PDB file of C-alpha atoms in Angstrom:
ATOM      1  CA  MET N  24     -49.050   8.440  26.047  1.00 73.00           C
ATOM      2  CA  ILE N  25     -48.981   4.956  25.638  1.00 68.00           C
ATOM      3  CA  ASN N  26     -45.126   4.217  24.374  1.00 73.00           C
ATOM      4  CA  GLY N  27     -44.925   0.416  24.187  1.00 75.00           C
ATOM      5  CA  GLY N  28     -46.366  -2.975  24.966  1.00 80.00           C
ATOM      6  CA  HIS N  29     -45.363  -6.066  27.385  1.00 81.00           C
ATOM      7  CA  VAL N  30     -45.795  -9.712  25.904  1.00 88.00           C
ATOM      8  CA  ILE N  31     -46.000 -12.357  28.145  1.00 85.00           C
ATOM      9  CA  ILE N  32     -45.755 -15.588  27.604  1.00 88.00           C
ATOM     10  CA  TYR N  33     -46.861 -18.510  30.101  1.00 88.00           C
ATOM     11  CA  SER N  34     -44.729 -21.607  30.205  1.00 89.00           C
ATOM     12  CA  ARG N  35     -44.574 -24.870  32.244  1.00 89.00           C
ATOM     13  CA  ASP N  36     -40.623 -24.434  31.963  1.00 92.00           C
ATOM     14  CA  ALA N  37     -39.583 -20.707  32.033  1.00 91.00           C
ATOM     15  CA  GLU N  38     -36.198 -21.099  32.725  1.00 93.00           C
ATOM     16  CA  ALA N  39     -35.847 -22.874  29.672  1.00 94.00           C
ATOM     17  CA  ASP N  40     -37.835 -20.638  27.721  1.00 94.00           C
ATOM     18  CA  ARG N  41     -35.993 -17.647  28.653  1.00 94.00           C
ATOM     19  CA  ALA N  42     -32.465 -19.733  27.943  1.00 95.00           C
ATOM     20  CA  PHE N  43     -34.582 -20.174  24.655  1.00 95.00           C
ATOM     21  CA  PHE N  44     -34.920 -16.379  23.946  1.00 95.00           C
ATOM     22  CA  ARG N  45     -31.216 -15.244  25.343  1.00 95.00           C
ATOM     23  CA  ASP N  46     -29.008 -17.861  23.702  1.00 96.00           C
ATOM     24  CA  VAL N  47     -31.274 -19.511  20.267  1.00 95.00           C
ATOM     25  CA  LEU N  48     -32.886 -16.375  19.443  1.00 94.00           C
ATOM     26  CA  GLU N  49     -30.004 -13.850  20.842  1.00 94.00           C
ATOM     27  CA  TYR N  50     -32.042 -11.531  22.183  1.00 94.00           C
ATOM     28  CA  ARG N  51     -30.945  -8.513  24.243  1.00 94.00           C
ATOM     29  CA  HIS N  52     -32.165  -8.518  27.494  1.00 94.00           C
ATOM     30  CA  VAL N  53     -31.813  -7.459  31.271  1.00 93.00           C
ATOM     31  CA  ASP N  54     -32.037  -9.254  34.481  1.00 92.00           C
ATOM     32  CA  ALA N  55     -35.104  -7.614  36.413  1.00 88.00           C
ATOM     33  CA  GLY N  56     -33.687  -9.458  39.652  1.00 87.00           C
ATOM     34  CA  GLY N  57     -33.403 -13.491  40.526  1.00 87.00           C
ATOM     35  CA  GLY N  58     -32.936 -14.262  36.564  1.00 87.00           C
ATOM     36  CA  TRP N  59     -36.034 -13.013  35.542  1.00 88.00           C
ATOM     37  CA  LEU N  60     -35.261 -11.821  32.193  1.00 92.00           C
ATOM     38  CA  ILE N  61     -36.709  -8.775  30.230  1.00 92.00           C
ATOM     39  CA  PHE N  62     -35.890  -9.280  26.301  1.00 93.00           C
ATOM     40  CA  LYS N  63     -36.145  -6.320  23.840  1.00 92.00           C
ATOM     41  CA  LEU N  64     -38.395  -7.336  21.070  1.00 89.00           C
ATOM     42  CA  PRO N  65     -38.033  -5.967  17.702  1.00 86.00           C
ATOM     43  CA  PRO N  66     -40.681  -3.350  16.139  1.00 85.00           C
ATOM     44  CA  ALA N  67     -44.040  -4.805  16.509  1.00 85.00           C
ATOM     45  CA  GLU N  68     -47.808  -4.532  15.406  1.00 82.00           C
ATOM     46  CA  ILE N  69     -50.878  -5.372  16.730  1.00 84.00           C
ATOM     47  CA  ALA N  70     -54.116  -6.636  14.783  1.00 83.00           C
ATOM     48  CA  VAL N  71     -57.641  -6.948  16.180  1.00 83.00           C
ATOM     49  CA  HIS N  72     -59.540  -9.917  14.487  1.00 81.00           C
ATOM     50  CA  PRO N  73     -63.336 -10.299  15.238  1.00 84.00           C
ATOM     51  CA  ALA N  74     -64.494 -13.201  17.476  1.00 81.00           C
ATOM     52  CA  ASP N  75     -67.690 -14.845  19.225  1.00 82.00           C
ATOM     53  CA  GLY N  76     -66.089 -14.041  22.504  1.00 76.00           C
ATOM     54  CA  PRO N  77     -63.350 -13.435  24.617  1.00 72.00           C
ATOM     55  CA  GLY N  78     -60.619 -15.943  23.931  1.00 70.00           C
ATOM     56  CA  ALA N  79     -56.686 -16.655  23.902  1.00 73.00           C
ATOM     57  CA  HIS N  80     -54.343 -14.069  22.207  1.00 75.00           C
ATOM     58  CA  GLU N  81     -51.419 -15.254  19.861  1.00 83.00           C
ATOM     59  CA  PHE N  82     -48.323 -14.578  19.475  1.00 86.00           C
ATOM     60  CA  TYR N  83     -46.304 -14.369  16.311  1.00 89.00           C
ATOM     61  CA  PHE N  84     -42.673 -13.370  15.661  1.00 92.00           C
ATOM     62  CA  MET N  85     -42.057 -11.709  12.120  1.00 91.00           C
ATOM     63  CA  CYS N  86     -39.358 -12.001   9.888  1.00 93.00           C
ATOM     64  CA  ASP N  87     -38.226 -11.192   6.229  1.00 92.00           C
ATOM     65  CA  ASP N  88     -37.428 -14.415   4.923  1.00 95.00           C
ATOM     66  CA  VAL N  89     -39.183 -17.443   6.581  1.00 96.00           C
ATOM     67  CA  ASP N  90     -37.681 -20.280   4.780  1.00 97.00           C
ATOM     68  CA  ALA N  91     -34.250 -18.784   5.872  1.00 97.00           C
ATOM     69  CA  THR N  92     -35.117 -18.487   9.189  1.00 96.00           C
ATOM     70  CA  VAL N  93     -36.768 -21.717   9.548  1.00 97.00           C
ATOM     71  CA  ALA N  94     -33.285 -23.324   8.202  1.00 97.00           C
ATOM     72  CA  GLU N  95     -31.454 -20.850  10.849  1.00 96.00           C
ATOM     73  CA  LEU N  96     -33.614 -21.983  13.922  1.00 96.00           C
ATOM     74  CA  THR N  97     -33.364 -25.265  12.775  1.00 97.00           C
ATOM     75  CA  ALA N  98     -29.673 -25.609  12.454  1.00 97.00           C
ATOM     76  CA  LYS N  99     -30.331 -24.285  16.267  1.00 96.00           C
ATOM     77  CA  GLY N 100     -32.406 -27.073  17.084  1.00 95.00           C
ATOM     78  CA  VAL N 101     -35.887 -25.484  17.001  1.00 96.00           C
ATOM     79  CA  GLU N 102     -38.494 -28.153  16.525  1.00 96.00           C
ATOM     80  CA  PHE N 103     -41.033 -26.601  14.098  1.00 97.00           C
ATOM     81  CA  THR N 104     -44.950 -28.181  14.642  1.00 96.00           C
ATOM     82  CA  GLN N 105     -46.201 -26.564  11.296  1.00 95.00           C
ATOM     83  CA  PRO N 106     -44.808 -26.398   7.601  1.00 97.00           C
ATOM     84  CA  VAL N 107     -44.843 -23.158   5.839  1.00 97.00           C
ATOM     85  CA  THR N 108     -47.642 -22.456   4.550  1.00 97.00           C
ATOM     86  CA  ASP N 109     -48.948 -19.726   2.221  1.00 95.00           C
ATOM     87  CA  ALA N 110     -51.986 -17.778   3.596  1.00 91.00           C
ATOM     88  CA  GLY N 111     -52.305 -14.720   0.910  1.00 88.00           C
ATOM     89  CA  TRP N 112     -51.297 -11.995   3.860  1.00 85.00           C
ATOM     90  CA  GLY N 113     -48.198 -13.919   4.755  1.00 90.00           C
ATOM     91  CA  ARG N 114     -46.375 -17.121   4.649  1.00 95.00           C
ATOM     92  CA  LEU N 115     -46.681 -18.876   8.545  1.00 95.00           C
ATOM     93  CA  THR N 116     -45.556 -21.563  10.422  1.00 97.00           C
ATOM     94  CA  ARG N 117     -45.148 -22.313  14.192  1.00 95.00           C
ATOM     95  CA  PHE N 118     -42.609 -23.864  16.224  1.00 95.00           C
ATOM     96  CA  ARG N 119     -42.335 -24.876  20.053  1.00 94.00           C
ATOM     97  CA  LEU N 120     -40.739 -23.706  22.816  1.00 93.00           C
ATOM     98  CA  PRO N 121     -38.584 -25.671  25.011  1.00 93.00           C
ATOM     99  CA  GLY N 122     -40.968 -24.993  27.682  1.00 91.00           C
ATOM    100  CA  GLY N 123     -43.794 -27.109  25.438  1.00 89.00           C
ATOM    101  CA  GLY N 124     -45.793 -23.950  24.281  1.00 88.00           C
ATOM    102  CA  GLU N 125     -46.176 -22.989  20.674  1.00 91.00           C
ATOM    103  CA  VAL N 126     -45.309 -19.780  19.112  1.00 91.00           C
ATOM    104  CA  GLY N 127     -46.003 -18.735  15.453  1.00 92.00           C
ATOM    105  CA  MET N 128     -43.873 -17.106  12.734  1.00 94.00           C
ATOM    106  CA  TYR N 129     -44.476 -15.308   9.670  1.00 91.00           C
ATOM    107  CA  GLU N 130     -43.010 -13.633   6.611  1.00 93.00           C
ATOM    108  CA  PRO N 131     -45.534 -10.441   5.828  1.00 88.00           C
ATOM    109  CA  ARG N 132     -46.910 -10.024   2.810  1.00 87.00           C
ATOM    110  CA  HIS N 133     -49.232  -7.308   3.813  1.00 77.00           C
ATOM    111  CA  GLU N 134     -48.663  -3.403   4.043  1.00 76.00           C
ATOM    112  CA  ARG N 135     -46.602  -2.701   7.213  1.00 73.00           C
ATOM    113  CA  PRO N 136     -47.384   0.118   9.100  1.00 71.00           C
ATOM    114  CA  THR N 137     -44.904   2.989   9.140  1.00 71.00           C
ATOM    115  CA  GLU N 138     -42.945   4.408  12.390  1.00 59.00           C
ATOM    116  CA  LEU N 139     -45.777   6.776  14.570  1.00 51.00           C
TER     117      LEU N 139
END
């Protein structure tokens, strides 16, 4: 039985992004060898959206209070690239990783799946 998932974020500066996950987000991690950090993620969920063809996948961090989390991360020097907007199903924003990539973050307002 499948018991988890592994997310990969490609980066132009992997060391800077690893340091961000380690030092700013303070995610627990292990060193898989040679500084290759593998981070423990909080509980996750997956959604499948319709598309006309194969495309890029997206990653969103989730939080309980998007305004408080934006304030906390901004105080740590995180650059937000989109103001918080209300999409009905949640309040969302985007922020820049040190390596130049962007990820989303949202406060869900939809029903959440329970433990399997």
